């Protein structure tokens, strides 16, 4: 007998697993490597939407939970995954600069938007206008986190590197049975893989494909992240991630030539030094119509849960949502309405009218 089965070891599954382990629960995690969103993510944690200079949904509170969460994981796994790094927003007009100052006047943003504009940050990124610095931002090395966390749970037999087969799940009194294993509940953290989950695939989860290219630019010597029309993010050894794209229509997992061309066009518009393209990667962001997560139990099967819909901000959202879900599982606390899957219950055949 174990306590909980978790399907998926991306940012969602890892956060739920870690919360359950901290509460002394026995878990089993299934991971089939079908989705890559968490592995390829830029890993940026940034509470500010840099298009409009607004605070992302609950992002200030999520940051307060996320940083201690990843710090504890660093210590537990003995690996460095957090890199604090300012983001510089390159302004395209005086109007944008003015908008920045208007945004600073809002109490929720004043902590994050630096009032001192910078005229130049790097000779290879010249600009007619200034740069605004976002404070309290940085990057989580998600690939390293996933690799180390997976090795850790594998070391005590809690990771099965295989597909979870939904048709082998049986509902029993007080819990579930899967391949002879009895558990209190299953938590599905499948990202866009939820489209193949017969229990939850009626939910309005939208795939939003994102792609990055990785370039090598020996002369750039940039140590901060810069947001122009795309991000350029230093990842060490003169390598930089450049991205990302947003595509709601293509749900294939392979990188596309057209995306590379799109990103190169954007990059060439602001980067004035030589570089070579080293790699390209793609993943599908699991998004919802109202851009908030979907968390909670199935309306007809109270022992299966969904923890999904993190969209483009999984790094910040996952720790808060995992705490909320685990609080509900173990202490019967309510899942807040704005993230509760119950707002989409009318999508389930048994409840649609
Ligand atoms: C290019 C790109 C850049 C991004 N950059 C950022 C960023 O800078 N900052 C940020 O916060 N977010 C970023 N994101 C978004 C972030 O990646 C997502 O919000 C987050 O990864 C979603 O995590 P998840 O665990 O819900 O889903 P996923 O990462 O998709 O994880 C789901 C897991 O479940 C597994 N799985 C699915 N079905 C099954 C099954 N039947 N059996 C076993 N295993 C299964 C999959 O293999 C996968 O590992 C980016 C995304 C992309 C694509």
CSV table of C-alpha atoms and ligand atoms in Angstrom, one decimal:
chain,number,residue,atom,x,y,z
A,1,UNK,CA,0.0,0.0,0.0
A,2,UNK,CA,1.3,3.4,-0.9
A,3,UNK,CA,-0.4,6.7,-0.2
A,4,UNK,CA,-0.5,8.5,-3.6
A,5,UNK,CA,0.3,7.8,-7.2
A,6,UNK,CA,1.5,10.8,-9.2
A,7,UNK,CA,1.5,10.7,-13.0
A,8,UNK,CA,4.2,13.0,-14.5
A,9,UNK,CA,7.5,14.3,-13.2
A,10,UNK,CA,7.5,17.8,-14.7
A,11,UNK,CA,7.3,20.9,-12.5
A,12,UNK,CA,3.8,20.0,-11.4
A,13,UNK,CA,4.5,16.4,-10.5
A,14,UNK,CA,7.8,17.3,-8.7
A,15,UNK,CA,6.2,20.0,-6.6
A,16,UNK,CA,3.3,17.7,-5.6
A,17,UNK,CA,5.7,14.8,-4.9
A,18,UNK,CA,7.9,16.9,-2.8
A,19,UNK,CA,5.0,18.3,-0.7
A,20,UNK,CA,3.7,14.7,-0.1
A,21,UNK,CA,7.2,13.4,0.8
A,22,UNK,CA,7.6,16.3,3.3
A,23,UNK,CA,4.4,15.3,4.9
A,24,UNK,CA,5.7,11.7,5.3
A,25,UNK,CA,3.6,10.2,2.5
A,26,UNK,CA,4.6,7.1,0.5
A,27,UNK,CA,4.4,7.9,-3.2
A,28,UNK,CA,4.8,6.3,-6.6
A,29,UNK,CA,5.6,8.5,-9.6
A,30,UNK,CA,5.1,7.4,-13.2
A,31,UNK,CA,7.0,9.3,-16.0
A,32,UNK,CA,7.0,8.3,-19.7
A,33,UNK,CA,9.0,11.3,-21.1
A,34,UNK,CA,6.2,12.1,-23.6
A,35,UNK,CA,6.1,15.8,-22.7
A,36,UNK,CA,9.1,18.2,-22.6
A,37,UNK,CA,7.6,21.5,-21.4
A,38,UNK,CA,9.4,21.5,-18.0
A,39,UNK,CA,12.7,20.2,-19.4
A,40,UNK,CA,13.0,22.8,-22.1
A,41,UNK,CA,11.6,25.7,-20.1
A,42,UNK,CA,13.7,28.9,-19.9
A,43,UNK,CA,13.2,28.5,-16.1
A,44,UNK,CA,12.7,32.2,-15.7
A,45,UNK,CA,10.9,33.3,-12.6
A,46,UNK,CA,9.6,36.8,-13.2
A,47,UNK,CA,6.5,38.2,-11.5
A,48,UNK,CA,6.1,41.0,-14.1
A,49,UNK,CA,4.4,40.7,-17.5
A,50,UNK,CA,6.9,42.6,-19.6
A,51,UNK,CA,4.6,43.5,-22.5
A,52,UNK,CA,2.3,45.6,-20.4
A,53,UNK,CA,4.2,46.1,-17.2
A,54,UNK,CA,1.6,44.4,-15.0
A,55,UNK,CA,1.9,41.9,-12.2
A,56,UNK,CA,1.2,38.3,-13.4
A,57,UNK,CA,-1.7,36.6,-11.5
A,58,UNK,CA,-0.7,36.3,-7.8
A,59,UNK,CA,2.9,36.3,-8.8
A,60,UNK,CA,4.3,38.3,-5.8
A,61,UNK,CA,2.8,35.7,-3.4
A,62,UNK,CA,3.9,32.8,-5.6
A,63,UNK,CA,7.5,34.1,-5.5
A,64,UNK,CA,7.5,34.1,-1.7
A,65,UNK,CA,6.6,30.4,-1.8
A,66,UNK,CA,8.7,29.4,-4.8
A,67,UNK,CA,12.1,30.6,-3.7
A,68,UNK,CA,12.2,28.8,-0.3
A,69,UNK,CA,10.8,25.7,-2.0
A,70,UNK,CA,13.6,25.6,-4.6
A,71,UNK,CA,16.2,26.5,-2.0
A,72,UNK,CA,15.1,23.6,0.2
A,73,UNK,CA,15.3,21.3,-2.9
A,74,UNK,CA,18.8,22.6,-3.6
A,75,UNK,CA,19.9,21.6,-0.1
A,76,UNK,CA,18.1,18.2,-0.2
A,77,UNK,CA,19.4,17.2,-3.6
A,78,UNK,CA,22.8,18.9,-3.1
A,79,UNK,CA,22.7,20.7,-6.5
A,80,UNK,CA,22.7,24.3,-7.5
A,81,UNK,CA,19.5,25.1,-9.5
A,82,UNK,CA,18.7,28.7,-8.6
A,83,UNK,CA,20.5,31.6,-10.4
A,84,UNK,CA,19.3,35.0,-9.3
A,85,UNK,CA,19.6,37.2,-12.4
A,86,UNK,CA,18.0,40.6,-13.2
A,87,UNK,CA,16.0,41.0,-16.4
A,88,UNK,CA,16.5,44.1,-18.4
A,89,UNK,CA,13.6,45.2,-20.5
A,90,UNK,CA,14.7,47.0,-23.7
A,91,UNK,CA,12.4,49.9,-24.4
A,92,UNK,CA,11.3,50.6,-27.9
A,93,UNK,CA,9.9,54.1,-27.4
A,94,UNK,CA,9.7,57.0,-25.0
A,95,UNK,CA,6.1,56.0,-24.4
A,96,UNK,CA,7.2,52.6,-23.1
A,97,UNK,CA,9.6,54.3,-20.7
A,98,UNK,CA,6.7,56.5,-19.4
A,99,UNK,CA,4.6,53.4,-19.0
A,100,UNK,CA,7.3,51.9,-16.9
A,101,UNK,CA,7.2,54.9,-14.5
A,102,UNK,CA,3.5,54.7,-14.3
A,103,UNK,CA,3.7,51.1,-13.4
A,104,UNK,CA,6.2,51.8,-10.6
A,105,UNK,CA,3.6,53.9,-8.9
A,106,UNK,CA,1.5,50.8,-8.4
A,107,UNK,CA,2.3,49.3,-4.9
A,108,UNK,CA,2.3,45.7,-6.3
A,109,UNK,CA,5.0,46.6,-8.9
A,110,UNK,CA,7.2,49.1,-7.1
A,111,UNK,CA,9.3,46.3,-5.5
A,112,UNK,CA,10.0,44.8,-8.9
A,113,UNK,CA,10.5,47.6,-11.3
A,114,UNK,CA,13.7,49.6,-10.7
A,115,UNK,CA,13.2,53.4,-11.0
A,116,UNK,CA,16.7,53.9,-12.3
A,117,UNK,CA,16.8,53.4,-16.0
A,118,UNK,CA,20.0,52.2,-17.6
A,119,UNK,CA,21.2,53.7,-20.9
A,120,UNK,CA,23.5,50.8,-22.0
A,121,UNK,CA,24.0,47.3,-20.7
A,122,UNK,CA,26.2,45.6,-23.4
A,123,UNK,CA,28.0,47.0,-26.5
A,124,UNK,CA,26.5,44.2,-28.6
A,125,UNK,CA,22.9,45.3,-27.7
A,126,UNK,CA,22.8,48.9,-28.6
A,127,UNK,CA,19.6,50.8,-28.1
A,128,UNK,CA,18.1,54.2,-28.9
A,129,UNK,CA,16.2,54.1,-25.7
A,130,UNK,CA,17.0,52.9,-22.2
A,131,UNK,CA,16.6,49.6,-20.4
A,132,UNK,CA,14.4,49.0,-17.3
A,133,UNK,CA,15.7,46.6,-14.7
A,134,UNK,CA,13.3,44.0,-13.1
A,135,UNK,CA,14.4,43.1,-9.6
A,136,UNK,CA,13.9,39.8,-7.7
A,137,UNK,CA,14.0,37.7,-10.8
A,138,UNK,CA,16.1,34.7,-11.9
A,139,UNK,CA,16.3,31.3,-13.4
A,140,UNK,CA,15.7,27.8,-12.2
A,141,UNK,CA,17.7,25.1,-14.0
A,142,UNK,CA,14.6,23.0,-14.6
A,143,UNK,CA,16.4,20.2,-16.4
A,144,UNK,CA,18.9,19.8,-13.6
A,145,UNK,CA,16.1,19.9,-11.0
A,146,UNK,CA,14.1,17.2,-12.9
A,147,UNK,CA,17.2,15.0,-13.4
A,148,UNK,CA,18.3,15.2,-9.7
A,149,UNK,CA,14.8,14.9,-8.3
A,150,UNK,CA,14.1,11.8,-10.5
A,151,UNK,CA,17.3,10.2,-9.4
A,152,UNK,CA,16.4,10.9,-5.8
A,153,UNK,CA,13.0,9.3,-5.8
A,154,UNK,CA,14.3,6.5,-8.0
A,155,UNK,CA,16.8,5.7,-5.2
A,156,UNK,CA,14.0,4.6,-2.8
A,157,UNK,CA,11.9,3.0,-5.5
A,158,UNK,CA,9.3,5.8,-5.9
A,159,UNK,CA,9.9,6.4,-9.7
A,160,UNK,CA,8.7,4.1,-12.5
A,161,UNK,CA,10.0,5.3,-15.8
A,162,UNK,CA,7.1,4.1,-17.8
A,163,UNK,CA,3.7,5.1,-19.2
A,164,UNK,CA,0.8,5.2,-16.8
A,165,UNK,CA,-1.9,3.2,-18.6
A,166,UNK,CA,-5.2,4.8,-17.7
A,167,UNK,CA,-7.3,1.7,-18.6
A,168,UNK,CA,-5.5,-0.3,-15.9
A,169,UNK,CA,-6.7,2.0,-13.1
A,170,UNK,CA,-9.5,0.5,-11.0
A,171,UNK,CA,-11.6,2.3,-8.4
A,172,UNK,CA,-11.9,0.5,-5.1
A,173,UNK,CA,-13.6,1.4,-1.8
A,174,UNK,CA,-11.6,4.2,-0.2
A,175,UNK,CA,-9.0,4.4,-3.0
A,176,UNK,CA,-7.6,3.1,-6.3
A,177,UNK,CA,-5.7,0.0,-7.6
A,178,UNK,CA,-3.2,0.2,-10.4
A,179,UNK,CA,-1.2,-2.9,-11.5
A,180,UNK,CA,-1.7,-4.4,-8.0
A,181,UNK,CA,-0.7,-1.3,-6.2
A,182,UNK,CA,-3.3,0.2,-3.8
A,183,UNK,CA,-3.3,3.9,-3.1
A,184,UNK,CA,-5.6,6.5,-1.7
A,185,UNK,CA,-5.7,8.6,-4.9
A,186,UNK,CA,-4.0,9.3,-8.2
A,187,UNK,CA,-2.8,12.9,-9.0
A,188,UNK,CA,-2.5,13.5,-12.7
A,189,UNK,CA,0.3,16.0,-13.4
A,190,UNK,CA,0.6,15.2,-17.1
A,191,UNK,CA,0.9,18.6,-18.7
A,192,UNK,CA,-0.4,18.6,-22.2
A,193,UNK,CA,-0.2,14.8,-22.0
A,194,UNK,CA,-3.6,15.1,-20.3
A,195,UNK,CA,-5.1,15.1,-23.8
A,196,UNK,CA,-4.6,11.3,-23.7
A,197,UNK,CA,-6.2,10.9,-20.3
A,198,UNK,CA,-9.7,9.5,-20.7
A,199,UNK,CA,-10.8,10.8,-17.3
A,200,UNK,CA,-9.8,14.4,-17.8
A,201,UNK,CA,-9.4,15.0,-21.6
A,202,UNK,CA,-12.8,16.7,-21.8
A,203,UNK,CA,-11.3,19.7,-19.9
A,204,UNK,CA,-10.4,22.8,-22.0
A,205,UNK,CA,-6.6,22.4,-21.8
A,206,UNK,CA,-4.9,24.2,-24.7
A,207,UNK,CA,-1.5,23.3,-26.0
A,208,UNK,CA,0.7,26.3,-26.6
A,209,UNK,CA,3.9,25.2,-28.3
A,210,UNK,CA,7.1,27.1,-27.3
A,211,UNK,CA,10.5,26.9,-29.0
A,212,UNK,CA,13.9,28.2,-28.1
A,213,UNK,CA,17.2,28.3,-30.0
A,214,UNK,CA,20.5,28.1,-28.3
A,215,UNK,CA,23.3,30.2,-29.7
A,216,UNK,CA,27.0,30.5,-28.9
A,217,UNK,CA,28.3,34.1,-28.9
A,218,UNK,CA,31.8,34.3,-27.7
A,219,UNK,CA,32.0,38.1,-27.9
A,220,UNK,CA,28.8,38.9,-26.1
A,221,UNK,CA,29.8,38.4,-22.5
A,222,UNK,CA,26.3,39.1,-21.2
A,223,UNK,CA,25.5,38.1,-17.6
A,224,UNK,CA,21.9,39.3,-17.3
A,225,UNK,CA,18.7,38.4,-19.1
A,226,UNK,CA,17.5,40.8,-21.7
A,227,UNK,CA,13.9,41.1,-23.0
A,228,UNK,CA,13.5,42.7,-26.3
A,229,UNK,CA,11.0,41.2,-28.8
A,230,UNK,CA,12.4,37.9,-27.5
A,231,UNK,CA,14.4,36.9,-24.4
A,232,UNK,CA,18.1,36.3,-24.5
A,233,UNK,CA,19.2,34.4,-21.5
A,234,UNK,CA,22.8,33.5,-20.6
A,235,UNK,CA,23.2,29.7,-19.7
A,236,UNK,CA,27.0,29.6,-19.3
A,237,UNK,CA,30.1,28.9,-21.5
A,238,UNK,CA,29.1,31.7,-23.9
A,239,UNK,CA,25.8,30.0,-24.7
A,240,UNK,CA,22.4,31.7,-24.7
A,241,UNK,CA,18.8,30.7,-24.9
A,242,UNK,CA,16.8,32.8,-27.3
A,243,UNK,CA,13.1,32.6,-27.3
A,244,UNK,CA,10.4,31.7,-26.9
A,245,UNK,CA,7.7,31.3,-29.5
A,246,UNK,CA,4.0,30.9,-28.8
A,247,UNK,CA,2.0,28.7,-31.2
A,248,UNK,CA,-1.6,27.6,-30.3
A,249,UNK,CA,-2.0,25.4,-33.5
A,250,UNK,CA,1.0,23.1,-33.9
A,251,UNK,CA,1.0,20.4,-31.2
A,252,UNK,CA,3.8,18.3,-32.5
A,253,UNK,CA,6.8,17.9,-30.3
A,254,UNK,CA,9.5,18.6,-33.0
A,255,UNK,CA,11.2,22.0,-33.4
A,256,UNK,CA,10.3,23.7,-36.7
A,257,UNK,CA,12.5,25.5,-39.2
A,258,UNK,CA,10.0,28.4,-39.4
A,259,UNK,CA,10.3,29.0,-35.6
A,260,UNK,CA,14.1,29.1,-35.9
A,261,UNK,CA,13.8,31.7,-38.7
A,262,UNK,CA,11.3,33.7,-36.7
A,263,UNK,CA,13.6,33.8,-33.6
A,264,UNK,CA,16.7,34.6,-35.7
A,265,UNK,CA,14.9,37.5,-37.3
A,266,UNK,CA,14.0,38.9,-33.9
A,267,UNK,CA,17.5,38.3,-32.5
A,268,UNK,CA,19.2,39.9,-35.4
A,269,UNK,CA,17.1,43.0,-34.9
A,270,UNK,CA,18.8,43.7,-31.6
A,271,UNK,CA,22.0,41.6,-31.2
A,272,UNK,CA,25.0,43.1,-33.0
A,273,UNK,CA,27.7,40.4,-32.6
A,274,UNK,CA,28.6,37.1,-34.3
A,275,UNK,CA,27.0,33.9,-33.1
A,276,UNK,CA,26.4,30.4,-34.2
A,277,UNK,CA,23.3,28.3,-33.7
A,278,UNK,CA,23.9,25.3,-31.5
A,279,UNK,CA,20.5,23.8,-30.8
A,280,UNK,CA,16.8,24.2,-31.0
A,281,UNK,CA,14.1,22.8,-28.6
A,282,UNK,CA,10.4,22.6,-28.3
A,283,UNK,CA,7.7,21.9,-25.7
A,284,UNK,CA,4.0,22.2,-25.3
A,285,UNK,CA,2.8,24.6,-22.5
A,286,UNK,CA,-0.4,23.3,-20.8
A,287,UNK,CA,-2.7,26.4,-20.9
A,288,UNK,CA,-6.3,27.1,-19.8
A,289,UNK,CA,-8.8,29.6,-21.2
A,290,UNK,CA,-8.5,31.9,-18.1
A,291,UNK,CA,-4.8,31.3,-17.7
A,292,UNK,CA,-5.1,29.9,-14.3
A,293,UNK,CA,-4.3,26.3,-13.2
A,294,UNK,CA,-6.9,23.5,-13.0
A,295,UNK,CA,-6.7,21.7,-9.7
A,296,UNK,CA,-9.0,19.2,-7.9
A,297,UNK,CA,-10.8,16.0,-8.2
A,298,UNK,CA,-12.9,14.4,-10.9
A,299,UNK,CA,-16.6,15.1,-10.3
A,300,UNK,CA,-17.5,11.4,-10.7
A,301,UNK,CA,-14.3,9.8,-9.2
A,302,UNK,CA,-13.3,11.6,-6.0
A,303,UNK,CA,-10.0,9.6,-5.8
A,304,UNK,CA,-8.5,11.0,-9.0
A,305,UNK,CA,-7.1,14.5,-9.2
A,306,UNK,CA,-5.8,16.9,-11.8
A,307,UNK,CA,-3.0,19.4,-11.2
A,308,UNK,CA,-2.4,21.1,-14.5
A,309,UNK,CA,-2.8,24.3,-16.6
A,310,UNK,CA,0.4,26.1,-15.5
A,311,UNK,CA,0.8,27.7,-18.9
A,312,UNK,CA,3.9,29.8,-19.3
A,313,UNK,CA,4.6,30.3,-15.6
A,314,UNK,CA,5.1,26.8,-14.2
A,315,UNK,CA,8.2,27.7,-12.2
A,316,UNK,CA,6.4,30.3,-10.0
A,317,UNK,CA,3.0,28.6,-9.9
A,318,UNK,CA,3.9,24.9,-9.2
A,319,UNK,CA,5.1,25.3,-5.5
A,320,UNK,CA,2.0,27.3,-4.4
A,321,UNK,CA,-0.5,25.1,-6.2
A,322,UNK,CA,1.2,21.9,-4.9
A,323,UNK,CA,0.9,23.2,-1.3
A,324,UNK,CA,-2.8,24.0,-1.9
A,325,UNK,CA,-3.5,20.6,-3.3
A,326,UNK,CA,-1.6,18.7,-0.7
A,327,UNK,CA,-3.3,20.7,2.1
A,328,UNK,CA,-6.6,19.7,0.6
A,329,UNK,CA,-5.6,16.0,0.4
A,330,UNK,CA,-4.2,15.7,3.9
A,331,UNK,CA,-6.1,18.3,5.9
A,332,UNK,CA,-9.3,18.7,3.8
A,333,UNK,CA,-8.7,22.4,3.3
A,334,UNK,CA,-10.5,24.1,0.4
A,335,UNK,CA,-8.9,24.5,-3.0
A,336,UNK,CA,-9.5,28.2,-3.9
A,337,UNK,CA,-12.2,28.8,-6.4
A,338,UNK,CA,-10.1,30.6,-9.0
A,339,UNK,CA,-7.9,27.5,-9.5
A,340,UNK,CA,-10.5,24.8,-8.7
A,341,UNK,CA,-11.2,22.4,-11.5
A,342,UNK,CA,-14.9,22.7,-10.4
A,343,UNK,CA,-15.2,25.8,-12.5
A,344,UNK,CA,-14.9,23.5,-15.5
A,345,UNK,CA,-17.2,20.7,-14.2
A,346,UNK,CA,-19.7,21.4,-16.9
A,347,UNK,CA,-17.2,20.1,-19.5
A,348,UNK,CA,-17.6,16.6,-18.0
A,349,UNK,CA,-20.2,14.5,-19.9
A,350,UNK,CA,-22.0,13.5,-16.7
A,351,UNK,CA,-22.5,17.2,-15.7
A,352,UNK,CA,-22.9,18.9,-19.0
A,353,UNK,CA,-26.4,20.1,-19.6
B,1,LIG,C1,9.8,26.8,-24.7
B,1,LIG,C2,9.2,27.0,-23.3
B,1,LIG,C3,9.8,27.9,-22.5
B,1,LIG,C4,9.2,28.1,-21.2
B,1,LIG,N1,9.8,29.0,-20.3
B,1,LIG,C5,9.3,29.1,-19.1
B,1,LIG,C6,10.0,30.0,-18.2
B,1,LIG,O1,11.0,30.6,-18.5
B,1,LIG,N2,9.4,30.1,-16.9
B,1,LIG,C7,8.3,29.4,-16.5
B,1,LIG,O2,7.9,29.5,-15.4
B,1,LIG,N3,7.7,28.5,-17.4
B,1,LIG,C8,8.2,28.4,-18.7
B,1,LIG,N4,7.6,27.5,-19.5
B,1,LIG,C9,6.3,26.9,-19.1
B,1,LIG,C10,6.6,25.7,-18.2
B,1,LIG,O3,7.5,24.9,-18.9
B,1,LIG,C11,5.3,25.0,-17.9
B,1,LIG,O4,4.4,25.8,-17.2
B,1,LIG,C12,5.5,23.8,-17.0
B,1,LIG,O5,6.6,23.1,-17.4
B,1,LIG,C13,4.3,22.8,-17.0
B,1,LIG,O6,4.7,21.8,-16.1
B,1,LIG,P1,3.8,20.5,-16.0
B,1,LIG,O7,4.5,19.6,-15.0
B,1,LIG,O8,2.4,20.8,-15.7
B,1,LIG,O9,3.8,19.8,-17.4
B,1,LIG,P2,5.0,19.0,-18.2
B,1,LIG,O10,6.3,19.7,-18.1
B,1,LIG,O11,4.5,18.8,-19.6
B,1,LIG,O12,5.1,17.7,-17.4
B,1,LIG,C14,4.2,16.6,-17.5
B,1,LIG,C15,4.9,15.3,-17.4
B,1,LIG,O13,4.0,14.2,-17.4
B,1,LIG,C16,4.5,13.2,-18.1
B,1,LIG,N5,3.4,12.4,-18.6
B,1,LIG,C17,2.3,12.8,-19.3
B,1,LIG,N6,1.5,11.7,-19.5
B,1,LIG,C18,2.0,10.6,-18.9
B,1,LIG,C19,1.6,9.3,-18.8
B,1,LIG,N7,0.5,8.8,-19.3
B,1,LIG,N8,2.4,8.4,-18.1
B,1,LIG,C20,3.6,8.9,-17.5
B,1,LIG,N9,4.0,10.2,-17.6
B,1,LIG,C21,3.2,11.0,-18.3
B,1,LIG,C22,5.3,13.9,-19.2
B,1,LIG,O14,6.3,13.1,-19.8
B,1,LIG,C23,5.9,15.1,-18.5
B,1,LIG,O15,7.1,14.8,-18.0
B,1,LIG,C24,8.1,27.3,-20.8
B,1,LIG,C25,7.6,26.4,-21.7
B,1,LIG,C26,8.1,26.2,-22.9
B,1,LIG,C27,7.6,25.2,-23.8
